[in-house]
Amino acid sequence: MKPRPLEGQRAVVTGASSGIGRAIALAFAEAGAAVVVNHHSDAEAGEAVTKDILSMEGRAVSVGADVSRPRDVLKLFDAADAHFGGVDILVANAGAQADAPFLEMTLEDWRKVIDLDLTGAFLCAQEAARRFRRQGLEPNRSAALGKVLFVSSVHQRIPWAGRANYAAAKGGVKLLMESMAQELSGEKIRVNAIAPGAIKTPINAEAWDTPAAARKLLKLIPYGRIGEVEDIAASAVWLASDQADYVVGTTLFVDGGMSLYPSFADGG
Ligand code: BGC
């Protein structure tokens, strides 16, 4: 049997009906966690993830919620309470892109991405921290009072033409994570982020799903392959587990070296 570093823990994973969120929900369940599987519009896909978890004898429940709405966010944590008796881990993963050249970016494009990727992450993290505090420390479950893991992006560091809204949101997530970690780690709330590079998911399909696009993308990835969702899920399990108990306020870049300015590899 595989090791189960999240045995007995309860997690809320936002945006868990596809891509990175789905892989994290499945990996968490495999690692022993009960999972609130959040979807936004695709209830069927969320249910399918839940069914997959139940079929491997895990514990999961699907909950529809728009994380940019405070009332919806409460629903996620109420479900964790009702079904699993509390929450130990939040993975703030839900996100979207609405790309446009800067001068053509509408206020709607801007707000959509900031509301979901940054404000949604804030709302979920704030509610998670409230719940952790209310529950109190249970050392048999986890060394921390609770864990928050933001799924950020290499674009919290790498500026991104044509995606000013997304880069601004992810840059915001970086300092949201660090400020929160600084403020709350004294009470054993452990806050970190993962910054994925180019991972094969629906959000960026046009960047990898033809050989020409994949060749172009690979020029940006020193390690020479496009990432898989499992690459991110494995890091998320570790960061959320007690094995990473001394990791506080850190962003783990899981990007095949994308953030290393690969265009300078030959001396620039
Ligand atoms: C974006 C993807 C992009 C990747 C690397 C991610 O945060 O969502 O669309 O391929 O960063 O640029």
PDB file of C-alpha atoms and ligand atoms in Angstrom:
ATOM      1  CA  MET A   1       0.000   0.000   0.000  1.00  0.00           C
ATOM      2  CA  LYS A   2       1.172   3.527  -0.791  1.00  0.00           C
ATOM      3  CA  PRO A   3       2.026   5.812   2.139  1.00  0.00           C
ATOM      4  CA  ARG A   4      -0.924   7.935   3.278  1.00  0.00           C
ATOM      5  CA  PRO A   5       0.589  11.189   4.579  1.00  0.00           C
ATOM      6  CA  LEU A   6      -2.826  12.897   4.771  1.00  0.00           C
ATOM      7  CA  GLU A   7      -4.641  10.114   6.626  1.00  0.00           C
ATOM      8  CA  GLY A   8      -7.545  11.435   8.688  1.00  0.00           C
ATOM      9  CA  GLN A   9      -7.323  14.996   7.313  1.00  0.00           C
ATOM     10  CA  ARG A  10     -10.111  16.955   5.644  1.00  0.00           C
ATOM     11  CA  ALA A  11      -9.492  19.146   2.587  1.00  0.00           C
ATOM     12  CA  VAL A  12     -11.383  21.683   0.510  1.00  0.00           C
ATOM     13  CA  VAL A  13     -10.032  21.810  -3.049  1.00  0.00           C
ATOM     14  CA  THR A  14     -11.425  24.589  -5.213  1.00  0.00           C
ATOM     15  CA  GLY A  15     -11.676  24.220  -8.962  1.00  0.00           C
ATOM     16  CA  ALA A  16     -11.421  20.457  -8.553  1.00  0.00           C
ATOM     17  CA  SER A  17     -13.535  19.377 -11.511  1.00  0.00           C
ATOM     18  CA  SER A  18     -10.674  19.523 -14.015  1.00  0.00           C
ATOM     19  CA  GLY A  19      -6.973  20.034 -14.572  1.00  0.00           C
ATOM     20  CA  ILE A  20      -4.651  20.605 -11.626  1.00  0.00           C
ATOM     21  CA  GLY A  21      -7.485  20.798  -9.063  1.00  0.00           C
ATOM     22  CA  ARG A  22      -8.871  17.438 -10.141  1.00  0.00           C
ATOM     23  CA  ALA A  23      -5.447  15.801  -9.870  1.00  0.00           C
ATOM     24  CA  ILE A  24      -4.908  17.307  -6.417  1.00  0.00           C
ATOM     25  CA  ALA A  25      -8.322  16.084  -5.213  1.00  0.00           C
ATOM     26  CA  LEU A  26      -7.548  12.550  -6.421  1.00  0.00           C
ATOM     27  CA  ALA A  27      -4.035  12.532  -4.978  1.00  0.00           C
ATOM     28  CA  PHE A  28      -5.267  13.875  -1.642  1.00  0.00           C
ATOM     29  CA  ALA A  29      -7.869  11.111  -1.462  1.00  0.00           C
ATOM     30  CA  GLU A  30      -5.219   8.542  -2.294  1.00  0.00           C
ATOM     31  CA  ALA A  31      -3.083  10.022   0.490  1.00  0.00           C
ATOM     32  CA  GLY A  32      -5.950   9.469   2.952  1.00  0.00           C
ATOM     33  CA  ALA A  33      -7.751  12.831   3.017  1.00  0.00           C
ATOM     34  CA  ALA A  34     -11.510  13.372   2.785  1.00  0.00           C
ATOM     35  CA  VAL A  35     -12.113  15.926   0.037  1.00  0.00           C
ATOM     36  CA  VAL A  36     -14.685  18.614  -0.692  1.00  0.00           C
ATOM     37  CA  VAL A  37     -14.539  18.632  -4.501  1.00  0.00           C
ATOM     38  CA  ASN A  38     -15.533  22.108  -5.656  1.00  0.00           C
ATOM     39  CA  HIS A  39     -16.762  22.813  -9.160  1.00  0.00           C
ATOM     40  CA  HIS A  40     -18.095  26.011 -10.639  1.00  0.00           C
ATOM     41  CA  SER A  41     -20.190  25.383 -13.716  1.00  0.00           C
ATOM     42  CA  ASP A  42     -19.467  21.760 -14.624  1.00  0.00           C
ATOM     43  CA  ALA A  43     -21.369  19.797 -11.983  1.00  0.00           C
ATOM     44  CA  GLU A  44     -21.079  16.580 -13.949  1.00  0.00           C
ATOM     45  CA  ALA A  45     -17.280  16.768 -14.004  1.00  0.00           C
ATOM     46  CA  GLY A  46     -17.209  17.523 -10.269  1.00  0.00           C
ATOM     47  CA  GLU A  47     -19.472  14.532  -9.590  1.00  0.00           C
ATOM     48  CA  ALA A  48     -17.201  12.331 -11.704  1.00  0.00           C
ATOM     49  CA  VAL A  49     -14.181  13.242  -9.561  1.00  0.00           C
ATOM     50  CA  THR A  50     -16.184  12.512  -6.429  1.00  0.00           C
ATOM     51  CA  LYS A  51     -17.273   9.156  -7.849  1.00  0.00           C
ATOM     52  CA  ASP A  52     -13.669   8.279  -8.703  1.00  0.00           C
ATOM     53  CA  ILE A  53     -12.682   8.980  -5.109  1.00  0.00           C
ATOM     54  CA  LEU A  54     -15.580   6.993  -3.673  1.00  0.00           C
ATOM     55  CA  SER A  55     -14.743   4.085  -5.960  1.00  0.00           C
ATOM     56  CA  MET A  56     -11.256   3.917  -4.441  1.00  0.00           C
ATOM     57  CA  GLU A  57     -12.891   3.824  -1.025  1.00  0.00           C
ATOM     58  CA  GLY A  58     -12.035   7.429  -0.298  1.00  0.00           C
ATOM     59  CA  ARG A  59     -14.295  10.100   1.121  1.00  0.00           C
ATOM     60  CA  ALA A  60     -15.513  12.988  -1.028  1.00  0.00           C
ATOM     61  CA  VAL A  61     -18.433  15.275  -1.633  1.00  0.00           C
ATOM     62  CA  SER A  62     -19.102  17.579  -4.601  1.00  0.00           C
ATOM     63  CA  VAL A  63     -20.062  21.171  -3.941  1.00  0.00           C
ATOM     64  CA  GLY A  64     -20.894  23.789  -6.569  1.00  0.00           C
ATOM     65  CA  ALA A  65     -19.588  27.232  -5.645  1.00  0.00           C
ATOM     66  CA  ASP A  66     -18.302  30.408  -7.250  1.00  0.00           C
ATOM     67  CA  VAL A  67     -15.333  31.212  -5.008  1.00  0.00           C
ATOM     68  CA  SER A  68     -15.604  34.921  -5.731  1.00  0.00           C
ATOM     69  CA  ARG A  69     -18.910  34.991  -3.802  1.00  0.00           C
ATOM     70  CA  PRO A  70     -18.627  34.986  -0.019  1.00  0.00           C
ATOM     71  CA  ARG A  71     -21.870  33.078   0.462  1.00  0.00           C
ATOM     72  CA  ASP A  72     -20.728  30.313  -1.897  1.00  0.00           C
ATOM     73  CA  VAL A  73     -17.425  30.074  -0.048  1.00  0.00           C
ATOM     74  CA  LEU A  74     -19.300  29.411   3.194  1.00  0.00           C
ATOM     75  CA  LYS A  75     -21.068  26.515   1.457  1.00  0.00           C
ATOM     76  CA  LEU A  76     -17.730  24.801   0.816  1.00  0.00           C
ATOM     77  CA  PHE A  77     -16.656  24.909   4.429  1.00  0.00           C
ATOM     78  CA  ASP A  78     -20.124  24.056   5.737  1.00  0.00           C
ATOM     79  CA  ALA A  79     -19.987  20.927   3.581  1.00  0.00           C
ATOM     80  CA  ALA A  80     -16.624  19.995   5.113  1.00  0.00           C
ATOM     81  CA  ASP A  81     -18.181  20.413   8.568  1.00  0.00           C
ATOM     82  CA  ALA A  82     -21.348  18.510   7.733  1.00  0.00           C
ATOM     83  CA  HIS A  83     -19.709  15.580   5.948  1.00  0.00           C
ATOM     84  CA  PHE A  84     -16.295  15.308   7.564  1.00  0.00           C
ATOM     85  CA  GLY A  85     -16.602  17.190  10.874  1.00  0.00           C
ATOM     86  CA  GLY A  86     -14.196  20.016   9.933  1.00  0.00           C
ATOM     87  CA  VAL A  87     -11.353  21.067   7.658  1.00  0.00           C
ATOM     88  CA  ASP A  88      -7.576  20.847   7.928  1.00  0.00           C
ATOM     89  CA  ILE A  89      -6.417  21.871   4.456  1.00  0.00           C
ATOM     90  CA  LEU A  90      -7.519  24.418   1.881  1.00  0.00           C
ATOM     91  CA  VAL A  91      -6.173  24.209  -1.645  1.00  0.00           C
ATOM     92  CA  ALA A  92      -7.108  27.519  -3.281  1.00  0.00           C
ATOM     93  CA  ASN A  93      -6.792  26.393  -6.862  1.00  0.00           C
ATOM     94  CA  ALA A  94      -9.811  27.746  -8.767  1.00  0.00           C
ATOM     95  CA  GLY A  95      -8.710  30.128 -11.474  1.00  0.00           C
ATOM     96  CA  ALA A  96      -9.249  31.261 -15.027  1.00  0.00           C
ATOM     97  CA  GLN A  97      -7.662  33.306 -17.775  1.00  0.00           C
ATOM     98  CA  ALA A  98      -9.297  35.956 -19.951  1.00  0.00           C
ATOM     99  CA  ASP A  99      -6.417  36.957 -22.216  1.00  0.00           C
ATOM    100  CA  ALA A 100      -6.361  40.174 -24.233  1.00  0.00           C
ATOM    101  CA  PRO A 101      -3.763  42.648 -25.508  1.00  0.00           C
ATOM    102  CA  PHE A 102      -3.440  45.369 -22.902  1.00  0.00           C
ATOM    103  CA  LEU A 103      -5.182  48.089 -24.862  1.00  0.00           C
ATOM    104  CA  GLU A 104      -8.076  45.790 -25.664  1.00  0.00           C
ATOM    105  CA  MET A 105      -8.524  44.317 -22.208  1.00  0.00           C
ATOM    106  CA  THR A 106     -12.029  45.146 -21.023  1.00  0.00           C
ATOM    107  CA  LEU A 107     -12.912  45.908 -17.450  1.00  0.00           C
ATOM    108  CA  GLU A 108     -14.916  42.693 -17.555  1.00  0.00           C
ATOM    109  CA  ASP A 109     -11.796  40.665 -18.554  1.00  0.00           C
ATOM    110  CA  TRP A 110      -9.868  42.352 -15.774  1.00  0.00           C
ATOM    111  CA  ARG A 111     -12.525  41.837 -13.104  1.00  0.00           C
ATOM    112  CA  LYS A 112     -13.255  38.252 -14.064  1.00  0.00           C
ATOM    113  CA  VAL A 113      -9.666  37.182 -13.464  1.00  0.00           C
ATOM    114  CA  ILE A 114      -8.975  39.345 -10.416  1.00  0.00           C
ATOM    115  CA  ASP A 115     -12.285  38.301  -8.814  1.00  0.00           C
ATOM    116  CA  LEU A 116     -11.706  34.609  -9.306  1.00  0.00           C
ATOM    117  CA  ASP A 117      -7.928  34.160  -9.112  1.00  0.00           C
ATOM    118  CA  LEU A 118      -7.157  36.705  -6.388  1.00  0.00           C
ATOM    119  CA  THR A 119     -10.320  37.673  -4.490  1.00  0.00           C
ATOM    120  CA  GLY A 120     -11.584  34.085  -4.609  1.00  0.00           C
ATOM    121  CA  ALA A 121      -8.303  32.873  -3.133  1.00  0.00           C
ATOM    122  CA  PHE A 122      -8.521  35.557  -0.425  1.00  0.00           C
ATOM    123  CA  LEU A 123     -12.109  34.682   0.513  1.00  0.00           C
ATOM    124  CA  CYS A 124     -11.402  30.959   0.738  1.00  0.00           C
ATOM    125  CA  ALA A 125      -8.195  31.457   2.710  1.00  0.00           C
ATOM    126  CA  GLN A 126      -9.858  33.814   5.149  1.00  0.00           C
ATOM    127  CA  GLU A 127     -12.731  31.411   5.784  1.00  0.00           C
ATOM    128  CA  ALA A 128     -10.319  28.481   6.132  1.00  0.00           C
ATOM    129  CA  ALA A 129      -8.285  30.369   8.741  1.00  0.00           C
ATOM    130  CA  ARG A 130     -11.457  31.228  10.679  1.00  0.00           C
ATOM    131  CA  ARG A 131     -12.440  27.575  10.744  1.00  0.00           C
ATOM    132  CA  PHE A 132      -8.950  26.410  11.771  1.00  0.00           C
ATOM    133  CA  ARG A 133      -9.016  28.831  14.686  1.00  0.00           C
ATOM    134  CA  ARG A 134     -12.486  27.741  15.774  1.00  0.00           C
ATOM    135  CA  GLN A 135     -11.560  24.056  15.637  1.00  0.00           C
ATOM    136  CA  GLY A 136      -8.331  24.303  17.621  1.00  0.00           C
ATOM    137  CA  LEU A 137      -5.223  22.160  17.334  1.00  0.00           C
ATOM    138  CA  GLU A 138      -5.626  18.392  17.075  1.00  0.00           C
ATOM    139  CA  PRO A 139      -2.058  17.061  17.186  1.00  0.00           C
ATOM    140  CA  ASN A 140      -3.171  13.541  16.327  1.00  0.00           C
ATOM    141  CA  ARG A 141      -4.496  14.800  13.028  1.00  0.00           C
ATOM    142  CA  SER A 142      -1.784  17.280  12.054  1.00  0.00           C
ATOM    143  CA  ALA A 143       1.086  19.195  13.610  1.00  0.00           C
ATOM    144  CA  ALA A 144      -0.420  22.423  12.247  1.00  0.00           C
ATOM    145  CA  LEU A 145      -3.669  24.099  13.219  1.00  0.00           C
ATOM    146  CA  GLY A 146      -4.441  24.142   9.510  1.00  0.00           C
ATOM    147  CA  LYS A 147      -2.806  24.453   6.120  1.00  0.00           C
ATOM    148  CA  VAL A 148      -3.507  26.785   3.230  1.00  0.00           C
ATOM    149  CA  LEU A 149      -2.001  26.023  -0.127  1.00  0.00           C
ATOM    150  CA  PHE A 150      -2.449  28.504  -2.957  1.00  0.00           C
ATOM    151  CA  VAL A 151      -2.053  27.309  -6.522  1.00  0.00           C
ATOM    152  CA  SER A 152      -0.327  30.318  -8.015  1.00  0.00           C
ATOM    153  CA  SER A 153       1.708  30.314 -11.237  1.00  0.00           C
ATOM    154  CA  VAL A 154       5.156  31.016 -12.621  1.00  0.00           C
ATOM    155  CA  HIS A 155       3.431  34.248 -13.644  1.00  0.00           C
ATOM    156  CA  GLN A 156       3.609  35.463 -10.071  1.00  0.00           C
ATOM    157  CA  ARG A 157       7.216  36.126 -11.137  1.00  0.00           C
ATOM    158  CA  ILE A 158       7.276  36.132 -14.958  1.00  0.00           C
ATOM    159  CA  PRO A 159       5.486  39.110 -16.551  1.00  0.00           C
ATOM    160  CA  TRP A 160       3.089  37.964 -19.254  1.00  0.00           C
ATOM    161  CA  ALA A 161       2.212  40.126 -22.247  1.00  0.00           C
ATOM    162  CA  GLY A 162      -1.402  39.813 -23.286  1.00  0.00           C
ATOM    163  CA  ARG A 163      -2.355  38.566 -19.813  1.00  0.00           C
ATOM    164  CA  ALA A 164      -1.867  41.575 -17.526  1.00  0.00           C
ATOM    165  CA  ASN A 165      -4.952  40.589 -15.533  1.00  0.00           C
ATOM    166  CA  TYR A 166      -3.653  37.068 -14.868  1.00  0.00           C
ATOM    167  CA  ALA A 167      -0.087  38.149 -13.999  1.00  0.00           C
ATOM    168  CA  ALA A 168      -1.451  40.864 -11.684  1.00  0.00           C
ATOM    169  CA  ALA A 169      -3.707  38.341  -9.954  1.00  0.00           C
ATOM    170  CA  LYS A 170      -0.899  35.816  -9.474  1.00  0.00           C
ATOM    171  CA  GLY A 171       1.540  38.504  -8.324  1.00  0.00           C
ATOM    172  CA  GLY A 172      -1.163  39.412  -5.816  1.00  0.00           C
ATOM    173  CA  VAL A 173      -1.474  35.806  -4.693  1.00  0.00           C
ATOM    174  CA  LYS A 174       2.256  35.773  -3.933  1.00  0.00           C
ATOM    175  CA  LEU A 175       2.066  38.640  -1.447  1.00  0.00           C
ATOM    176  CA  LEU A 176      -1.325  37.522  -0.151  1.00  0.00           C
ATOM    177  CA  MET A 177       0.260  34.171   0.683  1.00  0.00           C
ATOM    178  CA  GLU A 178       3.367  35.704   2.246  1.00  0.00           C
ATOM    179  CA  SER A 179       1.452  38.303   4.280  1.00  0.00           C
ATOM    180  CA  MET A 180      -0.955  35.685   5.506  1.00  0.00           C
ATOM    181  CA  ALA A 181       1.895  33.348   6.443  1.00  0.00           C
ATOM    182  CA  GLN A 182       3.653  36.133   8.322  1.00  0.00           C
ATOM    183  CA  GLU A 183       0.486  37.048  10.198  1.00  0.00           C
ATOM    184  CA  LEU A 184      -0.853  33.594  11.030  1.00  0.00           C
ATOM    185  CA  SER A 185       2.059  31.205  11.349  1.00  0.00           C
ATOM    186  CA  GLY A 186       2.397  32.124  15.058  1.00  0.00           C
ATOM    187  CA  GLU A 187      -0.827  30.258  15.622  1.00  0.00           C
ATOM    188  CA  LYS A 188       0.366  27.304  13.552  1.00  0.00           C
ATOM    189  CA  ILE A 189      -1.556  28.055  10.405  1.00  0.00           C
ATOM    190  CA  ARG A 190       0.844  26.989   7.679  1.00  0.00           C
ATOM    191  CA  VAL A 191       0.480  28.930   4.438  1.00  0.00           C
ATOM    192  CA  ASN A 192       2.371  28.184   1.209  1.00  0.00           C
ATOM    193  CA  ALA A 193       1.951  28.217  -2.566  1.00  0.00           C
ATOM    194  CA  ILE A 194       2.814  26.110  -5.559  1.00  0.00           C
ATOM    195  CA  ALA A 195       3.746  27.917  -8.765  1.00  0.00           C
ATOM    196  CA  PRO A 196       3.086  25.565 -11.674  1.00  0.00           C
ATOM    197  CA  GLY A 197       4.707  26.193 -15.025  1.00  0.00           C
ATOM    198  CA  ALA A 198       3.177  24.937 -18.266  1.00  0.00           C
ATOM    199  CA  ILE A 199       1.096  21.947 -17.279  1.00  0.00           C
ATOM    200  CA  LYS A 200      -1.087  20.054 -19.762  1.00  0.00           C
ATOM    201  CA  THR A 201      -4.578  21.198 -18.768  1.00  0.00           C
ATOM    202  CA  PRO A 202      -7.569  22.673 -20.606  1.00  0.00           C
ATOM    203  CA  ILE A 203      -6.593  26.246 -19.572  1.00  0.00           C
ATOM    204  CA  ASN A 204      -3.606  26.261 -21.951  1.00  0.00           C
ATOM    205  CA  ALA A 205      -4.511  23.511 -24.449  1.00  0.00           C
ATOM    206  CA  GLU A 206      -3.694  25.729 -27.435  1.00  0.00           C
ATOM    207  CA  ALA A 207      -0.108  26.005 -26.150  1.00  0.00           C
ATOM    208  CA  TRP A 208       0.590  22.242 -26.311  1.00  0.00           C
ATOM    209  CA  ASP A 209      -2.011  20.318 -28.285  1.00  0.00           C
ATOM    210  CA  THR A 210      -0.365  20.576 -31.706  1.00  0.00           C
ATOM    211  CA  PRO A 211       3.239  19.503 -32.398  1.00  0.00           C
ATOM    212  CA  ALA A 212       4.145  23.028 -33.558  1.00  0.00           C
ATOM    213  CA  ALA A 213       2.714  24.627 -30.423  1.00  0.00           C
ATOM    214  CA  ALA A 214       4.408  22.066 -28.186  1.00  0.00           C
ATOM    215  CA  ARG A 215       7.791  22.676 -29.902  1.00  0.00           C
ATOM    216  CA  LYS A 216       7.462  26.415 -29.299  1.00  0.00           C
ATOM    217  CA  LEU A 217       6.452  25.889 -25.674  1.00  0.00           C
ATOM    218  CA  LEU A 218       9.345  23.486 -25.024  1.00  0.00           C
ATOM    219  CA  LYS A 219      11.798  26.286 -25.830  1.00  0.00           C
ATOM    220  CA  LEU A 220      10.629  27.864 -22.570  1.00  0.00           C
ATOM    221  CA  ILE A 221      11.151  24.739 -20.458  1.00  0.00           C
ATOM    222  CA  PRO A 222      14.798  23.830 -19.744  1.00  0.00           C
ATOM    223  CA  TYR A 223      13.866  20.409 -18.384  1.00  0.00           C
ATOM    224  CA  GLY A 224      12.537  19.466 -21.814  1.00  0.00           C
ATOM    225  CA  ARG A 225       9.027  18.284 -21.139  1.00  0.00           C
ATOM    226  CA  ILE A 226       5.627  19.833 -20.575  1.00  0.00           C
ATOM    227  CA  GLY A 227       4.320  19.276 -17.053  1.00  0.00           C
ATOM    228  CA  GLU A 228       1.650  16.780 -16.084  1.00  0.00           C
ATOM    229  CA  VAL A 229      -1.025  17.453 -13.490  1.00  0.00           C
ATOM    230  CA  GLU A 230       0.451  14.672 -11.354  1.00  0.00           C
ATOM    231  CA  ASP A 231       3.677  16.701 -11.035  1.00  0.00           C
ATOM    232  CA  ILE A 232       1.684  19.362  -9.211  1.00  0.00           C
ATOM    233  CA  ALA A 233      -0.486  16.950  -7.232  1.00  0.00           C
ATOM    234  CA  ALA A 234       2.549  15.158  -5.773  1.00  0.00           C
ATOM    235  CA  SER A 235       4.023  18.455  -4.539  1.00  0.00           C
ATOM    236  CA  ALA A 236       0.651  19.487  -3.120  1.00  0.00           C
ATOM    237  CA  VAL A 237       0.362  16.279  -1.074  1.00  0.00           C
ATOM    238  CA  TRP A 238       3.829  16.831   0.336  1.00  0.00           C
ATOM    239  CA  LEU A 239       3.327  20.529   1.111  1.00  0.00           C
ATOM    240  CA  ALA A 240       0.016  19.836   2.855  1.00  0.00           C
ATOM    241  CA  SER A 241       1.430  16.973   4.891  1.00  0.00           C
ATOM    242  CA  ASP A 242       3.319  17.072   8.171  1.00  0.00           C
ATOM    243  CA  GLN A 243       6.457  16.114   6.238  1.00  0.00           C
ATOM    244  CA  ALA A 244       6.531  19.778   5.210  1.00  0.00           C
ATOM    245  CA  ASP A 245       5.719  21.070   8.696  1.00  0.00           C
ATOM    246  CA  TYR A 246       8.641  23.520   8.707  1.00  0.00           C
ATOM    247  CA  VAL A 247       7.808  24.929   5.280  1.00  0.00           C
ATOM    248  CA  VAL A 248       6.127  28.265   5.898  1.00  0.00           C
ATOM    249  CA  GLY A 249       5.441  31.139   3.511  1.00  0.00           C
ATOM    250  CA  THR A 250       7.212  29.524   0.592  1.00  0.00           C
ATOM    251  CA  THR A 251       6.347  29.250  -3.070  1.00  0.00           C
ATOM    252  CA  LEU A 252       7.427  25.955  -4.550  1.00  0.00           C
ATOM    253  CA  PHE A 253       8.047  26.398  -8.286  1.00  0.00           C
ATOM    254  CA  VAL A 254       7.107  23.200 -10.096  1.00  0.00           C
ATOM    255  CA  ASP A 255       7.888  24.340 -13.599  1.00  0.00           C
ATOM    256  CA  GLY A 256      10.686  22.320 -15.224  1.00  0.00           C
ATOM    257  CA  GLY A 257      12.869  25.416 -14.899  1.00  0.00           C
ATOM    258  CA  MET A 258      10.542  27.772 -16.776  1.00  0.00           C
ATOM    259  CA  SER A 259      11.200  30.554 -14.291  1.00  0.00           C
ATOM    260  CA  LEU A 260      14.989  30.404 -14.876  1.00  0.00           C
ATOM    261  CA  TYR A 261      15.012  32.810 -17.852  1.00  0.00           C
ATOM    262  CA  PRO A 262      15.807  30.007 -20.329  1.00  0.00           C
ATOM    263  CA  SER A 263      16.583  32.511 -23.097  1.00  0.00           C
ATOM    264  CA  PHE A 264      19.807  33.294 -21.190  1.00  0.00           C
ATOM    265  CA  ALA A 265      20.940  29.644 -21.258  1.00  0.00           C
ATOM    266  CA  ASP A 266      23.515  30.409 -23.971  1.00  0.00           C
ATOM    267  CA  GLY A 267      24.848  33.487 -22.250  1.00  0.00           C
ATOM    268  CA  GLY A 268      22.052  35.823 -23.375  1.00  0.00           C
TER     269      GLY A 268
HETATM  270  C1  BGC B   1      -1.069  29.435 -17.183  1.00  0.00           C
HETATM  271  C2  BGC B   1      -0.862  28.608 -18.422  1.00  0.00           C
HETATM  272  C3  BGC B   1       0.564  28.766 -18.921  1.00  0.00           C
HETATM  273  C4  BGC B   1       1.567  28.559 -17.815  1.00  0.00           C
HETATM  274  C5  BGC B   1       2.991  28.854 -18.247  1.00  0.00           C
HETATM  275  C6  BGC B   1      -0.025  29.065 -16.179  1.00  0.00           C
HETATM  276  O1  BGC B   1      -0.227  29.755 -14.979  1.00  0.00           O
HETATM  277  O2  BGC B   1      -2.388  29.215 -16.673  1.00  0.00           O
HETATM  278  O3  BGC B   1      -1.773  29.017 -19.428  1.00  0.00           O
HETATM  279  O4  BGC B   1       0.813  27.814 -19.955  1.00  0.00           O
HETATM  280  O5  BGC B   1       1.247  29.377 -16.722  1.00  0.00           O
HETATM  281  O6  BGC B   1       3.104  30.029 -18.998  1.00  0.00           O
END
